[in-house]
CSV table of C-alpha atoms in Angstrom, one decimal:
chain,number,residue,atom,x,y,z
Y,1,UNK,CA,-38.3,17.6,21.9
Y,2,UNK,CA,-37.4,16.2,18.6
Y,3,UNK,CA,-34.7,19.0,18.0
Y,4,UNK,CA,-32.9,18.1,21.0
Y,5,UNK,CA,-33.5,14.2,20.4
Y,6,UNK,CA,-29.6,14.0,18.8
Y,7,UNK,CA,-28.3,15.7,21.8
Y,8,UNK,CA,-29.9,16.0,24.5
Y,9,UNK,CA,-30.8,12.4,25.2
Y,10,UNK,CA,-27.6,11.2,26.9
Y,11,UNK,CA,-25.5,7.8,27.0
Y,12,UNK,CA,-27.5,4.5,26.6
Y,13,UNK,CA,-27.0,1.2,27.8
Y,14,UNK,CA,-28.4,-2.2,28.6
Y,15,UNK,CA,-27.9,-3.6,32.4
Y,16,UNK,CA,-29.3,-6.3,34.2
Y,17,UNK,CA,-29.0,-4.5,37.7
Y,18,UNK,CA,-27.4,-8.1,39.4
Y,19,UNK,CA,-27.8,-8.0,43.3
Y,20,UNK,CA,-24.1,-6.4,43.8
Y,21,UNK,CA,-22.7,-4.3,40.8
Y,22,UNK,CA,-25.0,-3.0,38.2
Y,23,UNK,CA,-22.6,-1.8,36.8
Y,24,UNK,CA,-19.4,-4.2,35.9
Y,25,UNK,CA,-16.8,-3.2,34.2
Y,26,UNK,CA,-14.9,-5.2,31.6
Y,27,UNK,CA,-11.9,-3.9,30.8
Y,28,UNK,CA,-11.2,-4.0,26.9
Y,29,UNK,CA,-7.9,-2.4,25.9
Y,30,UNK,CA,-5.4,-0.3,27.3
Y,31,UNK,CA,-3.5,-2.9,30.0
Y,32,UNK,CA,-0.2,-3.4,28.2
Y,33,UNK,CA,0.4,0.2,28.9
Y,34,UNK,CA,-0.6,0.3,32.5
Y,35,UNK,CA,2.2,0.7,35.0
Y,36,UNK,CA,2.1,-2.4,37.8
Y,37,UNK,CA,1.6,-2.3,41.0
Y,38,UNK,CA,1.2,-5.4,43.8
Y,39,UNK,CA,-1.7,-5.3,46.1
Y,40,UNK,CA,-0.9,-8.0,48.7
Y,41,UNK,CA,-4.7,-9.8,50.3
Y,42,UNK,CA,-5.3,-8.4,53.0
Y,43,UNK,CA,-4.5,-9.8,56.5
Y,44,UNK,CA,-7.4,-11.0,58.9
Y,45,UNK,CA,-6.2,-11.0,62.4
Y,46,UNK,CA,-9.8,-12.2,63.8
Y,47,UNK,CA,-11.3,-15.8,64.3
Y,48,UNK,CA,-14.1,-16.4,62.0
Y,49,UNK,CA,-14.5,-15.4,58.4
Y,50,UNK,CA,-13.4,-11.8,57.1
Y,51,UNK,CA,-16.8,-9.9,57.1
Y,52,UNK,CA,-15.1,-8.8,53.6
Y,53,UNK,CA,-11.6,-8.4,51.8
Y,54,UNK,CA,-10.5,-5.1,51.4
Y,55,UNK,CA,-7.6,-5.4,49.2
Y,56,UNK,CA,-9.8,-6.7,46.1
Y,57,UNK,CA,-11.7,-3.0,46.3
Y,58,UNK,CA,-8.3,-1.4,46.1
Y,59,UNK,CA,-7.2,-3.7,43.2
Y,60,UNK,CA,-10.3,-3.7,41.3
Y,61,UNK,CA,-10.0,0.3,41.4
Y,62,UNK,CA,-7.0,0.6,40.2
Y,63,UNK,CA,-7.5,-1.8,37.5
Y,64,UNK,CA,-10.4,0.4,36.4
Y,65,UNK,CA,-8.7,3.8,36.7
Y,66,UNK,CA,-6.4,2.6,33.5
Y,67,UNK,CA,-3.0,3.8,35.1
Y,68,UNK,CA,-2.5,0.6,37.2
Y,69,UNK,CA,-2.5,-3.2,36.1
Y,70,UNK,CA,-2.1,-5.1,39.6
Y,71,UNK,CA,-0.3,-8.2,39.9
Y,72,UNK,CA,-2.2,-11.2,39.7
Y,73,UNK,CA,-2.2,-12.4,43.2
Y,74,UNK,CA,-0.6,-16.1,43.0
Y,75,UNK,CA,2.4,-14.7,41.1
Y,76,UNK,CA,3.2,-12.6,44.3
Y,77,UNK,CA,6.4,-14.0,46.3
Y,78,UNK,CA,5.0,-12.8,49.3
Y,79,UNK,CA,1.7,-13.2,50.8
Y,80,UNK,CA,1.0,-13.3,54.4
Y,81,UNK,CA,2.7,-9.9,55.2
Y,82,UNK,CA,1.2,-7.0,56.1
Y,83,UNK,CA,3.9,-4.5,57.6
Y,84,UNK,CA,7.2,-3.4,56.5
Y,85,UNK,CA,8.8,-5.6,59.2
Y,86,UNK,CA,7.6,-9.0,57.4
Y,87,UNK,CA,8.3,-7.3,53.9
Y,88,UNK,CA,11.5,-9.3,52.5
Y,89,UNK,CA,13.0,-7.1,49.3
Y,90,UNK,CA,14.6,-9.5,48.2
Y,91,UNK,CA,11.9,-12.0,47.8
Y,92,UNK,CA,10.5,-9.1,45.3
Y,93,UNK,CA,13.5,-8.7,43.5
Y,94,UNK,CA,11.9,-10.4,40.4
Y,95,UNK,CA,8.3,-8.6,40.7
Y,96,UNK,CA,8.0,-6.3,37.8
Y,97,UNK,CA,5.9,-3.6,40.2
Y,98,UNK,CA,7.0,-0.2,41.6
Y,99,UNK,CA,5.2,-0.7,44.4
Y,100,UNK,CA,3.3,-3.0,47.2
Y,101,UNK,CA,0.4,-2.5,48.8
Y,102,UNK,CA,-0.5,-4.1,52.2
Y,103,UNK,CA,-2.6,-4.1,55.2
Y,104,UNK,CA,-4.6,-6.0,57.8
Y,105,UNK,CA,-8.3,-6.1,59.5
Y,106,UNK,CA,-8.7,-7.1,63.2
Y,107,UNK,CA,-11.7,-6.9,65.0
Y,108,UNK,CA,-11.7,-3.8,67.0
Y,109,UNK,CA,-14.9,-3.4,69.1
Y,110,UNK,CA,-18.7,-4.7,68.5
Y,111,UNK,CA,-18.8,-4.7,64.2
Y,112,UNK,CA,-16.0,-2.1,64.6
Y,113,UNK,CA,-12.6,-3.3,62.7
Y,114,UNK,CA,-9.1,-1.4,62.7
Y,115,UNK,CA,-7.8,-1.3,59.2
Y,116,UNK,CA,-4.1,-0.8,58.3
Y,117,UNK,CA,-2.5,-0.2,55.3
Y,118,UNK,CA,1.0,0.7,54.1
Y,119,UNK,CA,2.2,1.7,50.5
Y,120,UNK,CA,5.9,0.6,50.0
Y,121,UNK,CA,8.1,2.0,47.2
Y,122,UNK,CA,9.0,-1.4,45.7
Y,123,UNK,CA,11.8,0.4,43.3
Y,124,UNK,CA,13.7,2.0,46.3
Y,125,UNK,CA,14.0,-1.6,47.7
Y,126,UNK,CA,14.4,-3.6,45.0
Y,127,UNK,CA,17.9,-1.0,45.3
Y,128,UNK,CA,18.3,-1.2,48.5
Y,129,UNK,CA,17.6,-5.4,48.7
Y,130,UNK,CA,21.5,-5.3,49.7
Y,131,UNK,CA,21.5,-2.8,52.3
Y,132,UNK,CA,20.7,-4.5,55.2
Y,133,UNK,CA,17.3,-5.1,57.5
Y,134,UNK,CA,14.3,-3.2,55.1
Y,135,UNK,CA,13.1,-1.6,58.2
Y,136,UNK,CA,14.0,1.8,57.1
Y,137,UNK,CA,11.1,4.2,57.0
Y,138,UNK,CA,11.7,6.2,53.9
Y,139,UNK,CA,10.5,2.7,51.8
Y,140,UNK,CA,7.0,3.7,52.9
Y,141,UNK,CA,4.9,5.8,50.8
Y,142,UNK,CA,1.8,6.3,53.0
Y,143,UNK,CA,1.3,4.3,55.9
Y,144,UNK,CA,-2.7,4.5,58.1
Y,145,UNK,CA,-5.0,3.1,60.2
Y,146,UNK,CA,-8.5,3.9,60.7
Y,147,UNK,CA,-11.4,2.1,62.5
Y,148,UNK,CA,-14.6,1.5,60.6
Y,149,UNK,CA,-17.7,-0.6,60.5
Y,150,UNK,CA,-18.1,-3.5,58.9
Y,151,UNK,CA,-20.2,-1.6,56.2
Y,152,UNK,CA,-17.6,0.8,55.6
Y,153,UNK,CA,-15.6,-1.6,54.2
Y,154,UNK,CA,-16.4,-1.2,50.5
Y,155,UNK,CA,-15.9,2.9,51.2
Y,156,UNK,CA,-12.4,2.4,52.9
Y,157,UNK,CA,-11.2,0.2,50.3
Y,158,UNK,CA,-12.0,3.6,47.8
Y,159,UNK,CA,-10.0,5.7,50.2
Y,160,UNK,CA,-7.3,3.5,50.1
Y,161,UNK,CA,-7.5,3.2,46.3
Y,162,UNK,CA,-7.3,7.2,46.7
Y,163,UNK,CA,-4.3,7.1,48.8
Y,164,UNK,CA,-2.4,5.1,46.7
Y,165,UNK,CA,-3.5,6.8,43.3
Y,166,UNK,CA,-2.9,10.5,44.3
Y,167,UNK,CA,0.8,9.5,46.1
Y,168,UNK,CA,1.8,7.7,42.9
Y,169,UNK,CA,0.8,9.9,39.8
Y,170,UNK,CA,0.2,13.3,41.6
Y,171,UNK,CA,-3.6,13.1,40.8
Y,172,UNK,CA,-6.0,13.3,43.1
Y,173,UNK,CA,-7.9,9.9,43.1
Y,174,UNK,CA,-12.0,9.7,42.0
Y,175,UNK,CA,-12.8,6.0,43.2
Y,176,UNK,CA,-14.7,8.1,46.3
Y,177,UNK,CA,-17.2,9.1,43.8
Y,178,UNK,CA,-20.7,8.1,42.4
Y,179,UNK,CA,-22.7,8.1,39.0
Y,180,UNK,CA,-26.4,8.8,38.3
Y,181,UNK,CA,-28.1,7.7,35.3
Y,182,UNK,CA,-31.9,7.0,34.4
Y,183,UNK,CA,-32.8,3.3,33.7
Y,184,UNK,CA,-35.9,2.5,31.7
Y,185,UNK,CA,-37.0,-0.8,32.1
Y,186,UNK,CA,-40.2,-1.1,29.0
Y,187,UNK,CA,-43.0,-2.8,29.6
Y,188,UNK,CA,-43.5,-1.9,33.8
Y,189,UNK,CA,-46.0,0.7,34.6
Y,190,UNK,CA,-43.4,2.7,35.5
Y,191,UNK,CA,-40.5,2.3,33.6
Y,192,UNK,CA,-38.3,5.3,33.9
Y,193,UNK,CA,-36.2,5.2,37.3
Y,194,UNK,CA,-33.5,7.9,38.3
Y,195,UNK,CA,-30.5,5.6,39.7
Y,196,UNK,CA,-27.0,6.6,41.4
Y,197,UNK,CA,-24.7,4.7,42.7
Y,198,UNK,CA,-20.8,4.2,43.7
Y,199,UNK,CA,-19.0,4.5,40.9
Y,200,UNK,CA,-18.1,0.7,39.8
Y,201,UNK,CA,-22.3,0.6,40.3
Y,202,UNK,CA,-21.9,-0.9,43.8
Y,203,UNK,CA,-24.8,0.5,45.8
Y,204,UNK,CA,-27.5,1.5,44.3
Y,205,UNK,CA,-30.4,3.6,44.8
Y,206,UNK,CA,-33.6,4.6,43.5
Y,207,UNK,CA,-33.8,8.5,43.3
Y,208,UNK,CA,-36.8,8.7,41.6
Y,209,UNK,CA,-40.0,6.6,39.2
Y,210,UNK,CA,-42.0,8.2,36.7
Y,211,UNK,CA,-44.5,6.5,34.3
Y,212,UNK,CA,-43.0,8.8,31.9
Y,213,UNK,CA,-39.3,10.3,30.8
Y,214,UNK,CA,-36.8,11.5,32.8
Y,215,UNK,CA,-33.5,12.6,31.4
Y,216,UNK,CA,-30.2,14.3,31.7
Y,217,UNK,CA,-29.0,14.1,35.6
Y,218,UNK,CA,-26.6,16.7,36.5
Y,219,UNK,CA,-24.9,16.6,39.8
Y,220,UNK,CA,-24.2,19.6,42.7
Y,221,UNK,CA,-20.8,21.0,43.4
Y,222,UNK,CA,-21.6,19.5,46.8
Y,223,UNK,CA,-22.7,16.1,45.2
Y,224,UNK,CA,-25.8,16.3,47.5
Y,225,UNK,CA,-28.2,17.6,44.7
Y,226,UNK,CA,-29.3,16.1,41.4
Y,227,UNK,CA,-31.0,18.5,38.7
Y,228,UNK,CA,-32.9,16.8,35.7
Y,229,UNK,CA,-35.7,16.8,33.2
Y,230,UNK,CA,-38.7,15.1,34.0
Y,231,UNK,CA,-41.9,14.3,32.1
Y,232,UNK,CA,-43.8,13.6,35.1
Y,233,UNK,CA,-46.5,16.2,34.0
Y,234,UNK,CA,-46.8,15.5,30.6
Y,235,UNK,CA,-44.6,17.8,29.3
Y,236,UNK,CA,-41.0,19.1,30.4
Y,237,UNK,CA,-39.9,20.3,33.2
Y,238,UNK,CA,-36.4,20.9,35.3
Y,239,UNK,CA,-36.2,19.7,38.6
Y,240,UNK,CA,-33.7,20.0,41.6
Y,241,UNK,CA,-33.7,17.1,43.9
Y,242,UNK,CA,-31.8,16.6,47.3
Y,243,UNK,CA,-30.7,12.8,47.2
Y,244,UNK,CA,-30.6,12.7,50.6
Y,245,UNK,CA,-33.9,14.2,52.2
Y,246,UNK,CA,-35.4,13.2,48.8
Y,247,UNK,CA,-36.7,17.0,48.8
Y,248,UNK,CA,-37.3,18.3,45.3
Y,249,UNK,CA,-37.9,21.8,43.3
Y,250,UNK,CA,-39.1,22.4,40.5
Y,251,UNK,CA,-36.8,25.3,38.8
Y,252,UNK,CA,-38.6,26.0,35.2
Y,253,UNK,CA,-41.9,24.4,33.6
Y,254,UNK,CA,-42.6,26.9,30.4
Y,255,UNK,CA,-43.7,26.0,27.5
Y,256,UNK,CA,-41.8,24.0,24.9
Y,257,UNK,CA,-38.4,22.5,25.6
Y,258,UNK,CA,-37.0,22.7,28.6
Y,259,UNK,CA,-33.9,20.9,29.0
Y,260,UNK,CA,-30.3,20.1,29.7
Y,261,UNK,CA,-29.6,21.6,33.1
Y,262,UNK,CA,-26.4,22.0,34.3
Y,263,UNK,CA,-25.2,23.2,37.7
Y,264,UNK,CA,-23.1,26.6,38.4
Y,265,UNK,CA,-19.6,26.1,40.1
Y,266,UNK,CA,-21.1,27.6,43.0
Y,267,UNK,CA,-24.3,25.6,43.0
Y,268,UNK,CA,-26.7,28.8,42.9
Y,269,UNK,CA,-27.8,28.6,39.4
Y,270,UNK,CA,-28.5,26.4,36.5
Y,271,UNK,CA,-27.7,27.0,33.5
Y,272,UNK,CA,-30.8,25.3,30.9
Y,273,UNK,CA,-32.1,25.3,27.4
Y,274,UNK,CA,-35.2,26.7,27.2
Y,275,UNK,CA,-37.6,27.7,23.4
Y,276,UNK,CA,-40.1,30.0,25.7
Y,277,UNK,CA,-39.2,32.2,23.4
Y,278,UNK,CA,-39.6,30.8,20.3
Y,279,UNK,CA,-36.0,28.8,18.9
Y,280,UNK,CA,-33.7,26.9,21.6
Y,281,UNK,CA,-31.5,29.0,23.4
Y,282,UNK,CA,-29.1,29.5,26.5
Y,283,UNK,CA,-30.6,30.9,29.7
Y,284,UNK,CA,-29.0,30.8,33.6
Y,285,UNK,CA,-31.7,30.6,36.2
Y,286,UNK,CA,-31.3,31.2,39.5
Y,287,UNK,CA,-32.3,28.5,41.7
Y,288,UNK,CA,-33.7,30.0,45.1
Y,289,UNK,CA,-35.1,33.1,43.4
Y,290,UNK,CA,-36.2,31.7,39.8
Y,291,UNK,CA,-34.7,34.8,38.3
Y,292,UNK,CA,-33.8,34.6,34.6
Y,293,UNK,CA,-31.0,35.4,32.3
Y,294,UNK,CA,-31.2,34.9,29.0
Y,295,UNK,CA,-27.5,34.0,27.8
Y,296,UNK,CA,-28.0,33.4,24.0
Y,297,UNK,CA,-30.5,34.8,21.5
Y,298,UNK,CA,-30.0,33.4,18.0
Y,299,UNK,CA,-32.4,32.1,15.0
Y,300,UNK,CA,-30.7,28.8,15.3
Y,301,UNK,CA,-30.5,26.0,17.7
Y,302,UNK,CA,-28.3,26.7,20.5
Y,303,UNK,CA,-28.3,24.3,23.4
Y,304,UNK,CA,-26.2,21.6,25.9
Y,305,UNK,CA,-24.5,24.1,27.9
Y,306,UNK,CA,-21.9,23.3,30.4
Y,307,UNK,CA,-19.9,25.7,32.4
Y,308,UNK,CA,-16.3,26.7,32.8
Y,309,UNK,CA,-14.8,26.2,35.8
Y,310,UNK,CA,-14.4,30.1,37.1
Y,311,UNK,CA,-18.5,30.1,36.4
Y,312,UNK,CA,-17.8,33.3,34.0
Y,313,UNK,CA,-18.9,31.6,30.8
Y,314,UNK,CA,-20.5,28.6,29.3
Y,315,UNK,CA,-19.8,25.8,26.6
Y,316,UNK,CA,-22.5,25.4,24.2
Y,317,UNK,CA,-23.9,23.8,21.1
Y,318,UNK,CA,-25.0,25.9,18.4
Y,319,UNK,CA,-26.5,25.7,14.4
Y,320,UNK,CA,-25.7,29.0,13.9
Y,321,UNK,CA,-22.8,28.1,12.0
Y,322,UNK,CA,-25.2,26.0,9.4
Y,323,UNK,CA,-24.4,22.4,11.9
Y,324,UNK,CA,-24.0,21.8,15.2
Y,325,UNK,CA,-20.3,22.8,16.6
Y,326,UNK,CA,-19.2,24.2,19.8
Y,327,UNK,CA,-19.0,28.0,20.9
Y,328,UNK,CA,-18.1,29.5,24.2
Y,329,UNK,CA,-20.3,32.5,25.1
Y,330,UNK,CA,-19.2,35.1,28.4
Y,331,UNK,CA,-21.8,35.6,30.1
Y,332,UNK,CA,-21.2,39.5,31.3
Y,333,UNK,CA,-20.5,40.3,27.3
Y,334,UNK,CA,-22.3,38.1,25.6
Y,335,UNK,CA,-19.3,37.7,23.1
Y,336,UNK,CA,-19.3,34.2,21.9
Y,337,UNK,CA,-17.1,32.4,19.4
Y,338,UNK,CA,-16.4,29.4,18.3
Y,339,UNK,CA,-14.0,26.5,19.2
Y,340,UNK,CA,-14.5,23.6,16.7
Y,341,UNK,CA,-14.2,23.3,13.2
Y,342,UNK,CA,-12.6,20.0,12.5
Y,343,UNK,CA,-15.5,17.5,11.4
Y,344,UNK,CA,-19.1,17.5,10.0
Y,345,UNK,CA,-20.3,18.1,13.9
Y,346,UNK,CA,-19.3,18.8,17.6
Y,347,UNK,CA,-21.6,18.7,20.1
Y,348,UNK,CA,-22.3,17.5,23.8
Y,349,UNK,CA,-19.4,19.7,25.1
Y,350,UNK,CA,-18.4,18.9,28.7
Y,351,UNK,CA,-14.9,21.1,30.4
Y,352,UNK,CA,-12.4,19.5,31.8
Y,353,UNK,CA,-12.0,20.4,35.5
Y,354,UNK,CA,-8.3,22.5,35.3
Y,355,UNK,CA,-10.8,24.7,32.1
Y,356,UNK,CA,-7.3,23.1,29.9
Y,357,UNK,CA,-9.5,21.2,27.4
Y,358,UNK,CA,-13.1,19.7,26.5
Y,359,UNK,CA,-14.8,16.3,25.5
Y,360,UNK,CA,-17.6,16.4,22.8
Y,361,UNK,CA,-18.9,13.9,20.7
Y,362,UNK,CA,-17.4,14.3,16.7
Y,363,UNK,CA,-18.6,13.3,13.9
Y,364,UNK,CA,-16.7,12.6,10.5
Y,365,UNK,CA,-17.7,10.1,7.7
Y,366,UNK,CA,-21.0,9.7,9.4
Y,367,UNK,CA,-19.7,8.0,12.4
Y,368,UNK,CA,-20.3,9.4,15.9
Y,369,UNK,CA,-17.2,9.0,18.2
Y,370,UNK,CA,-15.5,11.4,21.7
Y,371,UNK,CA,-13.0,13.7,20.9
Y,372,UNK,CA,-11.2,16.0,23.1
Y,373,UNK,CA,-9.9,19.0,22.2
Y,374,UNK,CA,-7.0,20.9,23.9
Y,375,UNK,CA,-7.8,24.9,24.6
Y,376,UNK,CA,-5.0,26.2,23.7
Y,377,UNK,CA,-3.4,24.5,21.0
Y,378,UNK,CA,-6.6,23.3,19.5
Y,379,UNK,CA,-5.5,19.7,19.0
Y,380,UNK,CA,-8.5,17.7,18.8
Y,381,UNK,CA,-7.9,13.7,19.3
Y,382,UNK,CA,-10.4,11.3,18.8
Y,383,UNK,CA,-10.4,9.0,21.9
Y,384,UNK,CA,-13.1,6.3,20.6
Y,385,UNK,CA,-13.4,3.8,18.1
Y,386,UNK,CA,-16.9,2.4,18.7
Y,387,UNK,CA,-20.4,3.0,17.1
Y,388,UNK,CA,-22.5,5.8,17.7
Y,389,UNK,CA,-20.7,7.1,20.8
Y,390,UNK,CA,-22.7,9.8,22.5
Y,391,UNK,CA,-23.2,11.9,26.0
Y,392,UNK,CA,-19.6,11.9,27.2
Y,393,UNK,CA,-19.3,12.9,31.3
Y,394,UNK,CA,-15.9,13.3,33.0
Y,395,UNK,CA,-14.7,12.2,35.8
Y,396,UNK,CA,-13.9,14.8,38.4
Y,397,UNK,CA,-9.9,14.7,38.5
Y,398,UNK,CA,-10.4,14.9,34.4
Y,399,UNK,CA,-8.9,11.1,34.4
Y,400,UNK,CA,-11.7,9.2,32.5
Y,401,UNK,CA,-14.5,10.0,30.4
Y,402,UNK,CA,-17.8,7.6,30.7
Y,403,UNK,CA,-19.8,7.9,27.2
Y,404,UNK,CA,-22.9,6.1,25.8
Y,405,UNK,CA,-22.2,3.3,22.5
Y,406,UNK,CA,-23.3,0.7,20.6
Y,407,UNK,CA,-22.3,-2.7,21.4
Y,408,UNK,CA,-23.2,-6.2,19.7
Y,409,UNK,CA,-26.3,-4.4,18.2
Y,410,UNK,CA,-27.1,-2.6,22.2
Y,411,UNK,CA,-26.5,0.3,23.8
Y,412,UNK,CA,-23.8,0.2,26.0
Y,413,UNK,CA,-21.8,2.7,28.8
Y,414,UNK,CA,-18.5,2.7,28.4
Y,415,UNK,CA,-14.9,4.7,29.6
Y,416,UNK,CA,-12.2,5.7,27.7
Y,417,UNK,CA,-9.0,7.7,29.4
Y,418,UNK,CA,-8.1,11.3,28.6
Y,419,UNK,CA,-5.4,10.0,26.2
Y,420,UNK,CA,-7.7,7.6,25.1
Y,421,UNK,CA,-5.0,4.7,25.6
Y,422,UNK,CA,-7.1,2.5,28.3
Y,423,UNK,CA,-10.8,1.9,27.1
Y,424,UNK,CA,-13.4,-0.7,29.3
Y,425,UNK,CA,-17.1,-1.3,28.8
Y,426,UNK,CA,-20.0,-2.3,30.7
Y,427,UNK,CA,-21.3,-5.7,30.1
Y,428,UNK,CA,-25.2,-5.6,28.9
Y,429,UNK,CA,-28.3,-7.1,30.4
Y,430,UNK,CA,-32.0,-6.1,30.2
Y,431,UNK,CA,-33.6,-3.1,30.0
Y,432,UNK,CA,-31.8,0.7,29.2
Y,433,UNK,CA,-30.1,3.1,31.2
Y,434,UNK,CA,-29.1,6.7,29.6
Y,435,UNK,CA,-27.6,9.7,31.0
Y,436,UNK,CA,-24.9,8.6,33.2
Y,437,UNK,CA,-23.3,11.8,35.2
Y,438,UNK,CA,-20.4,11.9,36.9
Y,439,UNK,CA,-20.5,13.1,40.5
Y,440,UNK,CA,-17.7,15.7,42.1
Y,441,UNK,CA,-15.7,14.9,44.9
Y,442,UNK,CA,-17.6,13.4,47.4
């Protein structure tokens, strides 16, 4: 496995796994450039405490997702509202937002609570502050109610961040989605554990433990399926693992590398690397029958394949150029060619989900950073400015990249947006935790 040790080994950081979120993000750069958005608390129309407060899920998200700095709640002029009836324009005439969220939680049955939420266009009535009683309906964006349990509440807050991302920008929203990675904490007996979680690393779960290596989690088009390598046996093998029923195959086990799995668009095959037959190369397997295809068949190293999104061809990372760069191969004609040329390497190529443009990691002068790379012009962009950055993995509206790094001397996780404009990081604990995945719409 030493060949693939530069690429297949995905992103690396340090986390303490606290009781909550293993995952915190710190936001680093990129705020000034947000657009702003209120988020009003949330109102609690029950005696007792709030079993939890909504609105900081929603304002958290979209704090994270880099489009959207939220107000800072004490400079709101408004608080205690929650429907357009009690919203007073021009009270917000000096709120630099272009729009409000707000909503309220009453108890509604035995741990069963009615949530409500409305999204107002804050710019419409800033304009219409003069126009009489703001009862008019065409200042609300989105307006719902739902009932859920009190451990929903986490989950609904997502939604909501959904809602209000997808009816601003157009884009659908990803906060409804999770993240797997493998944390190895040294020293246990067994230290390698397969993790996912919610995307911000609220709930998390243990997939899988292995005294020895597991790497490179790829997720389902379904999101109900994890496939990964696993050293379980003393040597590699690729697995397929239900993270539900916890039911598990093993796809290939032949001698030498096999690696890097990657689900089909339709879920029904993988594509992997496999040396069976001597050097590294491409081959698609199919999952329920274990029939083989090899894709590539080169003297070099080719390897890291991802697929496009009609499922016709792959992304790959090949020597045979003289270093690694990436190539596109169809897999009906076998004609490949190659995409990248700026650089001394490109490698660890993932697609974008509209097929429009990749991420890869690039290096130039030596230092290791994410790219992306539009299709059709060819504009490559570095997005990253850190050390050693590695193992990019998209988000699935194509929004945010997570990536492996190098921070204060550790390895870190980190995000950087498409444009690379907003960038956060993951604060480090103990132990390591590589190959973070992103899931698909859940």
């Amino acid at each position: 496995m030493k060949i693939l040790g530069k690429w297949l080994l995905a992103s690396l950081l340090i986390c303490s796994m606290p009781a909550k979120a293993a995952l915190d993000i710190v936001i680093t750069e990129g705020v000034d450039a947000a657009r702003p958005i209120a988020v009003v608390p949330f109102v609690w129309q029950g005696t007792g405490p709030m079993p939890s407060q909504i609105s900081d899920v929603v304002m958290s998200d979209l704090a994270r997702s880099g489009t959207f700095s939220p107000s800072d709640e004490l400079s709101l002029p408004q608080r205690n509202i929650s429907t357009l009836a009690q919203f007073d324009a021009k009270a917000w005439m000096a709120q630099p937002a272009e729009a409000v969220v707000m909503g309220s939680i009453k108890p509604y049955g035995a741990d069963k609570y009615l949530v409500s939420f409305q999204l107002i266009d804050l710019v419409k009535a800033q304009l219409q502050s003069d126009a009489g009683p703001q009862a008019a309906n065409d200042l609300v964006i989105d307006s719902r109610e739902t009932v859920i349990s009190a451990a929903q509440f986490r989950q609904y807050g997502h939604r909501i961040s959904d809602v209000v991302y997808e009816k601003l920008t157009g884009i659908r929203g990803a906060f409804l989605t999770r993240i797997a990675y493998v944390v190895v904490k040294h020293g246990e007996k067994s230290p390698y554990q397969l993790m996912i979680s919610d995307y911000d690393g609220y709930n998390e779960q243990m997939l899988l433990r292995s005294p020895e290596p597991l790497m490179s989690p790829s997720w389902s088009p379904d999101g109900q399926q994890l496939a990964y390598v696993s050293f379980e046996n003393r040597k590699a093998e690729v697995f397929v693992q239900n993270i539900y029923t916890q039911a598990r195959k093993k796809v290939t086990s032949f001698n030498g590398i096999n690696g890097a799995p990657v689900f089909s668009p339709d879920g029904k095959k993988l594509a992997v690397t496999l040396s069976k037959d001597g050097q590294p190369d491409i081959y698609v397997v199919d999952i329920a029958t274990s029939a083989l295809k090899r894709v590539t068949n080169h003297y070099s190293i080719d390897t890291e394949p991802s697929w496009f999104p009609d499922g016709k061809s792959l992304l790959l990372t090949s020597e045979r150029g003289g270093r690694p760069q990436l190539y596109r191969v169809f897999l009906d004609s076998g004609k490949i060619s190659r995409l990248t040329f700026e650089g001394e390497w490109n490698l660890g190529g993932s697609i974008a989900p509209d097929g429009r443009s990749i991420v890869f990691v690039n290096r130039t002068n030596g230092k290791f950073n994410i790219a992306r790379m539009d299709l059709e012009t060819r504009f490559m962009q570095v997005l990253t400015s850190t050390r050693l950055d590695e193992s990019p993995s998209l988000a699935p509206n194509g929004t945010m990249v997570i990536y492996g790094t190098t921070y204060q001397g550790k390895q870190v996780l980190a995000a950087v947006s498409m444009d690379g404009r907003f960038k956060a990081r993951l604060p480090v604990g103990q132990g390591e935790v590589k190959s973070p995945s992103w899931s698909p719409f859940l």
